[in-house]
mmCIF file of C-alpha atoms in Angstrom:
data_model
loop_
_atom_site.group_PDB
_atom_site.id
_atom_site.type_symbol
_atom_site.label_atom_id
_atom_site.label_comp_id
_atom_site.label_asym_id
_atom_site.label_seq_id
_atom_site.Cartn_x
_atom_site.Cartn_y
_atom_site.Cartn_z
ATOM 1 C CA MET A 7 12.502 -49.487 22.852
ATOM 2 C CA PRO A 8 15.617 -50.526 24.841
ATOM 3 C CA VAL A 9 18.591 -51.629 22.795
ATOM 4 C CA LEU A 10 21.163 -54.108 24.062
ATOM 5 C CA ALA A 11 24.792 -53.107 23.764
ATOM 6 C CA ARG A 12 27.947 -54.995 24.602
ATOM 7 C CA GLY A 13 29.611 -54.580 27.954
ATOM 8 C CA ALA A 14 26.773 -55.192 30.450
ATOM 9 C CA GLU A 15 24.644 -58.050 31.646
ATOM 10 C CA SER A 16 21.606 -58.866 29.551
ATOM 11 C CA GLU A 17 18.220 -59.073 31.153
ATOM 12 C CA PRO A 18 16.747 -62.553 31.377
ATOM 13 C CA GLY A 19 14.348 -63.448 28.619
ATOM 14 C CA LEU A 20 15.911 -61.103 26.006
ATOM 15 C CA PRO A 21 17.521 -63.055 23.177
ATOM 16 C CA LYS A 22 21.108 -62.463 22.260
ATOM 17 C CA ARG A 23 22.083 -61.824 18.649
ATOM 18 C CA PRO A 24 25.089 -63.631 17.212
ATOM 19 C CA GLY A 25 28.244 -61.613 17.680
ATOM 20 C CA ASP A 26 26.732 -59.480 20.467
ATOM 21 C CA GLU A 27 28.781 -61.184 23.167
ATOM 22 C CA ARG A 28 32.348 -60.458 23.995
ATOM 23 C CA PRO A 29 34.549 -62.647 26.188
ATOM 24 C CA GLY A 30 34.023 -61.698 29.774
ATOM 25 C CA GLY A 31 31.457 -59.094 28.795
ATOM 26 C CA ALA A 32 27.684 -58.926 28.993
ATOM 27 C CA MET A 33 24.913 -56.844 27.375
ATOM 28 C CA GLU A 34 24.164 -53.242 28.350
ATOM 29 C CA GLU A 35 20.659 -51.843 27.870
ATOM 30 C CA LEU A 36 20.561 -48.489 26.128
ATOM 31 C CA GLU A 37 17.521 -46.332 25.542
ATOM 32 C CA HIS A 38 17.089 -43.663 22.906
ATOM 33 C CA THR A 39 17.566 -40.195 24.339
ATOM 34 C CA CYS A 40 17.064 -38.263 21.109
ATOM 35 C CA PRO A 41 15.479 -34.808 21.578
ATOM 36 C CA GLN A 42 11.709 -34.833 21.202
ATOM 37 C CA PRO A 43 9.683 -32.511 18.950
ATOM 38 C CA ARG A 44 8.639 -29.197 20.449
ATOM 39 C CA LEU A 45 5.262 -29.387 22.140
ATOM 40 C CA THR A 46 4.972 -25.719 23.066
ATOM 41 C CA LEU A 47 5.769 -22.589 21.097
ATOM 42 C CA THR A 48 6.680 -20.316 23.975
ATOM 43 C CA ALA A 49 10.363 -20.186 23.011
ATOM 44 C CA PRO A 50 12.331 -20.252 19.749
ATOM 45 C CA ALA A 51 13.817 -23.487 18.452
ATOM 46 C CA PRO A 52 17.283 -24.237 19.863
ATOM 47 C CA PHE A 53 20.509 -24.322 17.888
ATOM 48 C CA ALA A 54 22.057 -27.727 17.257
ATOM 49 C CA ASP A 55 25.318 -26.836 19.001
ATOM 50 C CA GLU A 56 23.326 -26.017 22.122
ATOM 51 C CA THR A 57 21.282 -29.221 22.191
ATOM 52 C CA SER A 58 23.028 -31.825 20.059
ATOM 53 C CA CYS A 59 21.776 -35.388 20.005
ATOM 54 C CA GLN A 60 23.951 -37.347 22.476
ATOM 55 C CA CYS A 61 21.945 -40.550 22.184
ATOM 56 C CA ARG A 62 24.225 -43.611 22.560
ATOM 57 C CA ALA A 63 21.694 -46.139 21.301
ATOM 58 C CA PRO A 64 22.303 -47.480 17.785
ATOM 59 C CA HIS A 65 20.512 -45.431 15.175
ATOM 60 C CA GLU A 66 18.844 -48.022 12.951
ATOM 61 C CA LYS A 67 18.437 -47.231 9.276
ATOM 62 C CA LEU A 68 14.778 -46.785 8.352
ATOM 63 C CA THR A 69 12.895 -47.090 5.112
ATOM 64 C CA ILE A 70 10.346 -44.469 4.105
ATOM 65 C CA ALA A 71 7.592 -47.084 4.403
ATOM 66 C CA GLN A 72 8.593 -47.890 7.978
ATOM 67 C CA ALA A 73 8.702 -44.208 8.954
ATOM 68 C CA ARG A 74 5.253 -43.601 7.485
ATOM 69 C CA LEU A 75 3.882 -46.465 9.580
ATOM 70 C CA GLY A 76 5.093 -44.693 12.714
ATOM 71 C CA THR A 77 8.197 -46.705 13.456
ATOM 72 C CA PRO A 78 10.372 -46.627 15.411
ATOM 73 C CA VAL A 79 8.110 -46.108 18.416
ATOM 74 C CA ASP A 80 10.882 -45.200 20.854
ATOM 75 C CA ARG A 81 12.248 -42.135 19.066
ATOM 76 C CA PRO A 82 11.166 -39.523 16.512
ATOM 77 C CA VAL A 83 12.150 -39.755 12.858
ATOM 78 C CA ARG A 84 14.859 -37.134 12.340
ATOM 79 C CA VAL A 85 14.167 -35.188 9.121
ATOM 80 C CA TYR A 86 16.639 -32.669 7.753
ATOM 81 C CA ALA A 87 15.874 -29.716 5.450
ATOM 82 C CA ASP A 88 18.411 -27.126 4.369
ATOM 83 C CA GLY A 89 18.543 -23.885 2.445
ATOM 84 C CA ILE A 90 19.517 -20.219 2.402
ATOM 85 C CA PHE A 91 16.142 -18.913 3.639
ATOM 86 C CA ASP A 92 16.843 -15.326 2.619
ATOM 87 C CA LEU A 93 13.839 -12.994 3.105
ATOM 88 C CA PHE A 94 11.949 -15.799 4.848
ATOM 89 C CA HIS A 95 8.507 -16.025 3.205
ATOM 90 C CA SER A 96 5.435 -18.253 2.954
ATOM 91 C CA GLY A 97 7.082 -20.549 0.372
ATOM 92 C CA HIS A 98 9.815 -21.392 2.887
ATOM 93 C CA ALA A 99 7.260 -21.948 5.641
ATOM 94 C CA ARG A 100 5.141 -24.262 3.472
ATOM 95 C CA ALA A 101 8.190 -26.359 2.527
ATOM 96 C CA LEU A 102 9.093 -26.756 6.209
ATOM 97 C CA MET A 103 5.499 -27.614 7.053
ATOM 98 C CA GLN A 104 5.607 -30.419 4.480
ATOM 99 C CA ALA A 105 8.932 -31.697 5.835
ATOM 100 C CA LYS A 106 7.569 -31.662 9.375
ATOM 101 C CA THR A 107 4.401 -33.595 8.468
ATOM 102 C CA LEU A 108 6.002 -36.266 6.256
ATOM 103 C CA PHE A 109 5.856 -38.830 9.068
ATOM 104 C CA PRO A 110 3.639 -39.288 12.141
ATOM 105 C CA ASN A 111 6.430 -38.484 14.608
ATOM 106 C CA SER A 112 9.038 -36.169 13.073
ATOM 107 C CA TYR A 113 11.838 -34.088 14.534
ATOM 108 C CA LEU A 114 12.704 -31.394 11.984
ATOM 109 C CA LEU A 115 16.294 -30.151 11.798
ATOM 110 C CA VAL A 116 16.871 -27.180 9.501
ATOM 111 C CA GLY A 117 20.324 -26.368 8.187
ATOM 112 C CA VAL A 118 21.082 -22.765 7.211
ATOM 113 C CA CYS A 119 24.181 -21.987 5.157
ATOM 114 C CA SER A 120 26.529 -19.208 6.282
ATOM 115 C CA ASP A 121 27.136 -15.972 4.415
ATOM 116 C CA ASP A 122 30.570 -17.040 3.194
ATOM 117 C CA LEU A 123 29.298 -20.291 1.736
ATOM 118 C CA THR A 124 26.197 -18.690 0.211
ATOM 119 C CA HIS A 125 28.095 -15.818 -1.399
ATOM 120 C CA LYS A 126 30.595 -18.284 -2.822
ATOM 121 C CA PHE A 127 28.140 -20.719 -4.424
ATOM 122 C CA LYS A 128 24.939 -18.727 -4.941
ATOM 123 C CA GLY A 129 25.332 -14.974 -4.559
ATOM 124 C CA PHE A 130 24.812 -12.020 -2.259
ATOM 125 C CA THR A 131 21.971 -12.170 0.273
ATOM 126 C CA VAL A 132 19.675 -9.441 1.574
ATOM 127 C CA MET A 133 19.679 -10.765 5.148
ATOM 128 C CA ASN A 134 22.894 -11.706 6.893
ATOM 129 C CA GLU A 135 23.376 -15.163 8.405
ATOM 130 C CA THR A 136 22.389 -14.121 11.944
ATOM 131 C CA GLU A 137 19.089 -12.709 10.693
ATOM 132 C CA ARG A 138 18.428 -15.853 8.669
ATOM 133 C CA TYR A 139 19.215 -18.115 11.647
ATOM 134 C CA GLU A 140 16.808 -16.161 13.839
ATOM 135 C CA ALA A 141 14.048 -16.237 11.217
ATOM 136 C CA LEU A 142 14.199 -20.044 11.176
ATOM 137 C CA ARG A 143 14.212 -20.323 14.964
ATOM 138 C CA HIS A 144 10.829 -18.609 15.094
ATOM 139 C CA CYS A 145 9.103 -20.864 12.577
ATOM 140 C CA ARG A 146 6.610 -23.133 14.351
ATOM 141 C CA TYR A 147 7.553 -26.235 12.313
ATOM 142 C CA VAL A 148 11.261 -26.146 13.195
ATOM 143 C CA ASP A 149 12.561 -28.209 16.126
ATOM 144 C CA GLU A 150 16.265 -27.420 15.771
ATOM 145 C CA VAL A 151 18.456 -25.080 13.688
ATOM 146 C CA ILE A 152 21.910 -26.062 12.420
ATOM 147 C CA ARG A 153 24.081 -23.018 11.801
ATOM 148 C CA ASP A 154 26.740 -22.957 9.080
ATOM 149 C CA ALA A 155 25.258 -25.998 7.365
ATOM 150 C CA PRO A 156 27.363 -27.659 4.629
ATOM 151 C CA TRP A 157 26.587 -27.069 0.957
ATOM 152 C CA THR A 158 26.866 -30.787 0.195
ATOM 153 C CA LEU A 159 25.794 -33.356 2.782
ATOM 154 C CA THR A 160 28.554 -35.742 3.769
ATOM 155 C CA PRO A 161 28.157 -39.127 5.503
ATOM 156 C CA GLU A 162 29.952 -37.667 8.521
ATOM 157 C CA PHE A 163 27.424 -34.829 8.791
ATOM 158 C CA LEU A 164 24.474 -37.218 8.467
ATOM 159 C CA GLU A 165 25.962 -39.490 11.116
ATOM 160 C CA LYS A 166 26.794 -36.651 13.506
ATOM 161 C CA HIS A 167 23.209 -35.359 13.536
ATOM 162 C CA LYS A 168 21.670 -38.848 13.262
ATOM 163 C CA ILE A 169 19.619 -37.828 10.215
ATOM 164 C CA ASP A 170 17.138 -40.367 8.876
ATOM 165 C CA PHE A 171 15.816 -38.489 5.831
ATOM 166 C CA VAL A 172 16.501 -35.327 3.843
ATOM 167 C CA ALA A 173 13.515 -33.266 2.623
ATOM 168 C CA HIS A 174 13.740 -30.960 -0.403
ATOM 169 C CA ASP A 175 11.828 -30.289 -3.613
ATOM 170 C CA ASP A 176 12.526 -32.910 -6.261
ATOM 171 C CA ILE A 177 13.924 -30.512 -8.887
ATOM 172 C CA PRO A 178 17.630 -31.362 -9.465
ATOM 173 C CA TYR A 179 19.709 -28.725 -7.673
ATOM 174 C CA SER A 180 22.846 -28.128 -9.674
ATOM 175 C CA SER A 181 25.602 -26.394 -7.748
ATOM 176 C CA ALA A 182 29.206 -26.729 -6.610
ATOM 177 C CA GLY A 183 30.165 -28.612 -9.781
ATOM 178 C CA SER A 184 27.377 -31.200 -9.414
ATOM 179 C CA ASP A 185 24.266 -31.731 -11.526
ATOM 180 C CA ASP A 186 22.321 -32.556 -8.376
ATOM 181 C CA VAL A 187 23.778 -32.068 -4.888
ATOM 182 C CA TYR A 188 21.147 -34.472 -3.498
ATOM 183 C CA LYS A 189 21.920 -37.286 -5.936
ATOM 184 C CA HIS A 190 23.810 -39.432 -3.400
ATOM 185 C CA ILE A 191 21.019 -38.887 -0.851
ATOM 186 C CA LYS A 192 18.440 -40.120 -3.353
ATOM 187 C CA GLU A 193 20.551 -43.162 -4.199
ATOM 188 C CA ALA A 194 20.789 -44.016 -0.476
ATOM 189 C CA GLY A 195 16.973 -44.005 -0.145
ATOM 190 C CA MET A 196 17.084 -41.089 2.307
ATOM 191 C CA PHE A 197 15.425 -38.425 0.125
ATOM 192 C CA VAL A 198 11.773 -37.392 0.551
ATOM 193 C CA PRO A 199 10.398 -34.762 -1.869
ATOM 194 C CA THR A 200 8.385 -31.668 -0.986
ATOM 195 C CA GLN A 201 6.424 -29.410 -3.324
ATOM 196 C CA ARG A 202 7.468 -25.878 -4.225
ATOM 197 C CA THR A 203 4.979 -23.040 -3.761
ATOM 198 C CA GLU A 204 4.415 -21.363 -7.104
ATOM 199 C CA GLY A 205 4.378 -17.575 -7.357
ATOM 200 C CA ILE A 206 6.642 -16.814 -4.415
ATOM 201 C CA SER A 207 10.403 -16.985 -4.029
ATOM 202 C CA THR A 208 13.238 -14.860 -2.726
ATOM 203 C CA SER A 209 14.269 -14.043 -6.309
ATOM 204 C CA ASP A 210 10.720 -12.881 -7.105
ATOM 205 C CA ILE A 211 10.682 -10.560 -4.087
ATOM 206 C CA ILE A 212 14.069 -9.075 -4.999
ATOM 207 C CA THR A 213 12.863 -8.597 -8.599
ATOM 208 C CA ARG A 214 9.865 -6.615 -7.351
ATOM 209 C CA ILE A 215 12.131 -4.377 -5.266
ATOM 210 C CA VAL A 216 14.504 -3.761 -8.181
ATOM 211 C CA ARG A 217 11.592 -3.091 -10.556
ATOM 212 C CA ASP A 218 10.000 -0.538 -8.193
ATOM 213 C CA TYR A 219 13.275 0.833 -6.855
ATOM 214 C CA ASP A 220 12.302 4.498 -7.358
ATOM 215 C CA VAL A 221 9.069 4.042 -5.422
ATOM 216 C CA TYR A 222 10.802 2.434 -2.441
ATOM 217 C CA ALA A 223 13.662 4.975 -2.494
ATOM 218 C CA ARG A 224 11.203 7.878 -2.441
ATOM 219 C CA ARG A 225 9.164 6.266 0.316
ATOM 220 C CA ASN A 226 12.193 5.704 2.531
ATOM 221 C CA LEU A 227 13.418 9.244 1.965
ATOM 222 C CA GLN A 228 10.023 10.413 3.227
ATOM 223 C CA ARG A 229 10.433 8.185 6.284
ATOM 224 C CA GLY A 230 13.691 9.842 7.251
ATOM 225 C CA TYR A 231 16.382 7.654 5.687
ATOM 226 C CA THR A 232 19.341 9.579 4.262
ATOM 227 C CA ALA A 233 20.485 9.428 0.658
ATOM 228 C CA LYS A 234 23.740 7.888 1.849
ATOM 229 C CA GLU A 235 21.908 5.065 3.618
ATOM 230 C CA LEU A 236 19.902 4.397 0.458
ATOM 231 C CA ASN A 237 22.982 4.733 -1.797
ATOM 232 C CA VAL A 238 21.176 7.451 -3.768
ATOM 233 C CA SER A 239 23.118 10.123 -5.646
ATOM 234 C CA PHE A 240 22.701 13.841 -4.920
ATOM 235 C CA ILE A 241 20.805 14.454 -8.179
ATOM 236 C CA ASN A 242 18.465 11.504 -7.650
ATOM 237 C CA GLU A 243 17.815 12.595 -4.092
ATOM 238 C CA LYS A 244 16.687 16.035 -5.273
ATOM 239 C CA LYS A 245 14.600 14.429 -8.018
ATOM 240 C CA TYR A 246 12.895 12.073 -5.566
ATOM 241 C CA ARG A 247 12.209 14.867 -3.084
ATOM 242 C CA PHE A 248 10.741 17.036 -5.849
ATOM 243 C CA GLN A 249 8.543 14.130 -6.966
ATOM 244 C CA ASN A 250 7.405 13.671 -3.382
ATOM 245 C CA GLN A 251 6.398 17.360 -3.231
ATOM 246 C CA VAL A 252 4.529 17.040 -6.514
ATOM 247 C CA ASP A 253 2.703 13.977 -5.207
ATOM 248 C CA LYS A 254 1.743 15.862 -2.047
ATOM 249 C CA MET A 255 0.335 18.726 -4.136
ATOM 250 C CA LYS A 256 -1.584 16.264 -6.295
ATOM 251 C CA GLU A 257 -3.006 14.675 -3.174
ATOM 252 C CA LYS A 258 -4.065 18.067 -1.815
ATOM 253 C CA VAL A 259 -5.723 19.016 -5.125
ATOM 254 C CA LYS A 260 -7.465 15.661 -5.195
ATOM 255 C CA ASN A 261 -8.745 16.190 -1.646
ATOM 256 C CA VAL A 262 -9.985 19.709 -2.533
ATOM 257 C CA GLU A 263 -11.738 18.348 -5.630
ATOM 258 C CA GLU A 264 -13.412 15.624 -3.610
ATOM 259 C CA LYS A 265 -14.530 18.096 -0.961
ATOM 260 C CA SER A 266 -15.794 20.491 -3.677
ATOM 261 C CA LYS A 267 -17.761 17.690 -5.283
ATOM 262 C CA GLU A 268 -19.236 16.852 -1.905
ATOM 263 C CA PHE A 269 -20.206 20.496 -1.346
ATOM 264 C CA VAL A 270 -21.772 20.824 -4.822
ATOM 265 C CA ASN A 271 -23.705 17.580 -4.340
ATOM 266 C CA LYS A 272 -25.027 18.820 -1.003
ATOM 267 C CA VAL A 273 -26.022 22.196 -2.518
ATOM 268 C CA GLU A 274 -27.752 20.414 -5.399
ATOM 269 C CA GLU A 275 -29.627 18.165 -3.005
ATOM 270 C CA LYS A 276 -30.704 21.132 -0.871
ATOM 271 C CA SER A 277 -31.668 23.142 -3.954
ATOM 272 C CA HIS A 278 -33.729 20.257 -5.227
ATOM 273 C CA ASP A 279 -35.457 19.975 -1.862
ATOM 274 C CA LEU A 280 -36.141 23.746 -1.768
ATOM 275 C CA ILE A 281 -37.556 23.777 -5.301
ATOM 276 C CA GLN A 282 -39.750 20.776 -4.513
ATOM 277 C CA LYS A 283 -41.030 22.406 -1.332
ATOM 278 C CA TRP A 284 -41.623 25.695 -3.191
ATOM 279 C CA GLU A 285 -43.628 23.857 -5.857
ATOM 280 C CA GLU A 286 -45.670 22.111 -3.203
ATOM 281 C CA LYS A 287 -46.345 25.415 -1.394
ATOM 282 C CA SER A 288 -47.218 27.092 -4.716
ATOM 283 C CA ARG A 289 -49.717 24.397 -5.598
ATOM 284 C CA GLU A 290 -51.150 24.606 -2.123
ATOM 285 C CA PHE A 291 -51.433 28.421 -2.373
ATOM 286 C CA ILE A 292 -53.064 28.306 -5.824
ATOM 287 C CA GLY A 293 -55.494 25.634 -4.645
ATOM 288 C CA ASN A 294 -56.461 27.693 -1.601
ATOM 289 C CA PHE A 295 -56.863 30.801 -3.777
ATOM 290 C CA LEU A 296 -59.170 29.017 -6.199
ATOM 291 C CA GLU A 297 -61.190 27.536 -3.373
ATOM 292 C CA LEU A 298 -61.699 31.053 -2.053
ATOM 293 C CA PHE A 299 -61.974 33.182 -5.221
ATOM 294 C CA GLY A 300 -62.889 30.698 -7.950
ATOM 295 C CA PRO A 301 -66.290 30.487 -9.771
ATOM 296 C CA ASP A 302 -67.557 28.188 -7.055
ATOM 297 C CA GLY A 303 -65.419 29.714 -4.374
ATOM 298 C CA ALA A 304 -66.443 30.040 -0.775
ATOM 299 C CA LEU A 305 -66.159 33.843 -0.808
ATOM 300 C CA LEU A 306 -68.581 34.232 -3.718
ATOM 301 C CA SER A 307 -71.177 32.001 -2.095
ATOM 302 C CA ILE A 308 -70.929 34.050 1.090
ATOM 303 C CA THR A 309 -71.061 37.544 -0.474
ATOM 304 C CA TYR A 310 -73.528 36.855 -3.307
ATOM 305 C CA GLU A 311 -76.062 34.558 -1.654
ATOM 306 C CA PRO A 312 -79.707 35.776 -2.407
ATOM 307 C CA THR A 313 -82.007 36.616 0.541
ATOM 308 C CA SER A 314 -85.517 35.293 1.169
ATOM 309 C CA SER A 315 -87.174 38.713 0.375
ATOM 310 C CA ALA A 316 -89.403 39.380 -2.584
ATOM 311 C CA PRO A 317 -87.970 39.113 -6.021
ATOM 312 C CA GLY A 318 -87.963 42.812 -6.502
ATOM 313 C CA GLU A 319 -86.094 43.375 -3.340
ATOM 314 C CA ALA A 320 -83.267 40.900 -4.031
ATOM 315 C CA GLU A 321 -80.926 43.409 -5.584
ATOM 316 C CA SER A 322 -81.662 46.086 -3.036
ATOM 317 C CA SER A 323 -81.003 43.706 -0.144
ATOM 318 C CA CYS A 324 -77.308 43.498 -1.031
ATOM 319 C CA SER A 325 -74.934 46.313 -0.243
ATOM 320 C CA PRO A 326 -73.392 48.266 -3.124
ATOM 321 C CA LEU A 327 -70.016 46.810 -2.305
ATOM 322 C CA SER A 328 -71.319 43.268 -2.390
ATOM 323 C CA ARG A 329 -73.094 43.882 -5.683
ATOM 324 C CA ALA A 330 -69.969 45.369 -7.201
ATOM 325 C CA GLU A 331 -67.814 42.454 -6.084
ATOM 326 C CA ALA A 332 -70.366 40.022 -7.420
ATOM 327 C CA ARG A 333 -70.363 41.735 -10.785
ATOM 328 C CA ARG A 334 -66.624 41.716 -10.945
ATOM 329 C CA SER A 335 -66.617 38.026 -10.098
ATOM 330 C CA GLU A 336 -69.164 37.282 -12.781
ATOM 331 C CA PHE A 337 -67.185 39.278 -15.281
ATOM 332 C CA ALA A 338 -63.918 37.651 -14.333
ATOM 333 C CA PHE A 339 -65.192 34.083 -14.490
ATOM 334 C CA SER A 340 -67.743 34.319 -17.294
ATOM 335 C CA PRO A 341 -66.862 32.240 -20.340
#
């Protein structure tokens, strides 16, 4: 909403506050021109020194309750979150998501400490400051990135960037000779807590790398990195390369074993099928043989069938060969 400032004529109907008038001066209407939250994600978030807030309207102090109700309506609530953000991971992103969604209309500024400041108060980083700045610029929740952010927030810094609230996890952060660097922010009613994501942190990731150093060194040697680039000694380089050769041989043997097992399984399956088919054919052959040559076989009934001649002529009506075969059949199948 428009704000009246000294030095210009006031519009009719707008009340004047005591002390707002100066001799010979009138009221000047000022509107908030604070940057608005990003609506599209087609470009990275800008740096603060490229798009600083030049709003001339008074920046009223808000309470957390007011901000959660959606006030003020004429400008976004400016929330600040800071950190090192080394090896940017899902825990960082979740913290920024919480900071961004604390209030209905939030503009999230993220301060990233420089290498010099970080190495002085915390320790060496994996990513340099430029890489860390760029990682933050490409997070969807970030509206603006402040490079070379201070380790301890001063009133001048808060005023310069027109910060309404500071978002951080509620665990006391002891550093730079203080038990909690956010203590004065909490006392001023400008602190809003976020929740840490358990199971993920930059320290955890670095611990995994240190624990499995040999594995990563061997892998990167395979990918073409030199021992000098990996800070690996001559002896360790030879050891890692030998281990890589051994692993390759193991992999080849494993592949041969798997292929051999496949071949044996296929042979066994085919053998089983052949044996089953042979058994079926054997049973079929034996059945056909018995149907033809058995006691009640078709061949016997054909060759030994008696004729309609007189009883005395029955034997003479059959050929000698037929009679001989009949006898053999009787002999073979008699009990």
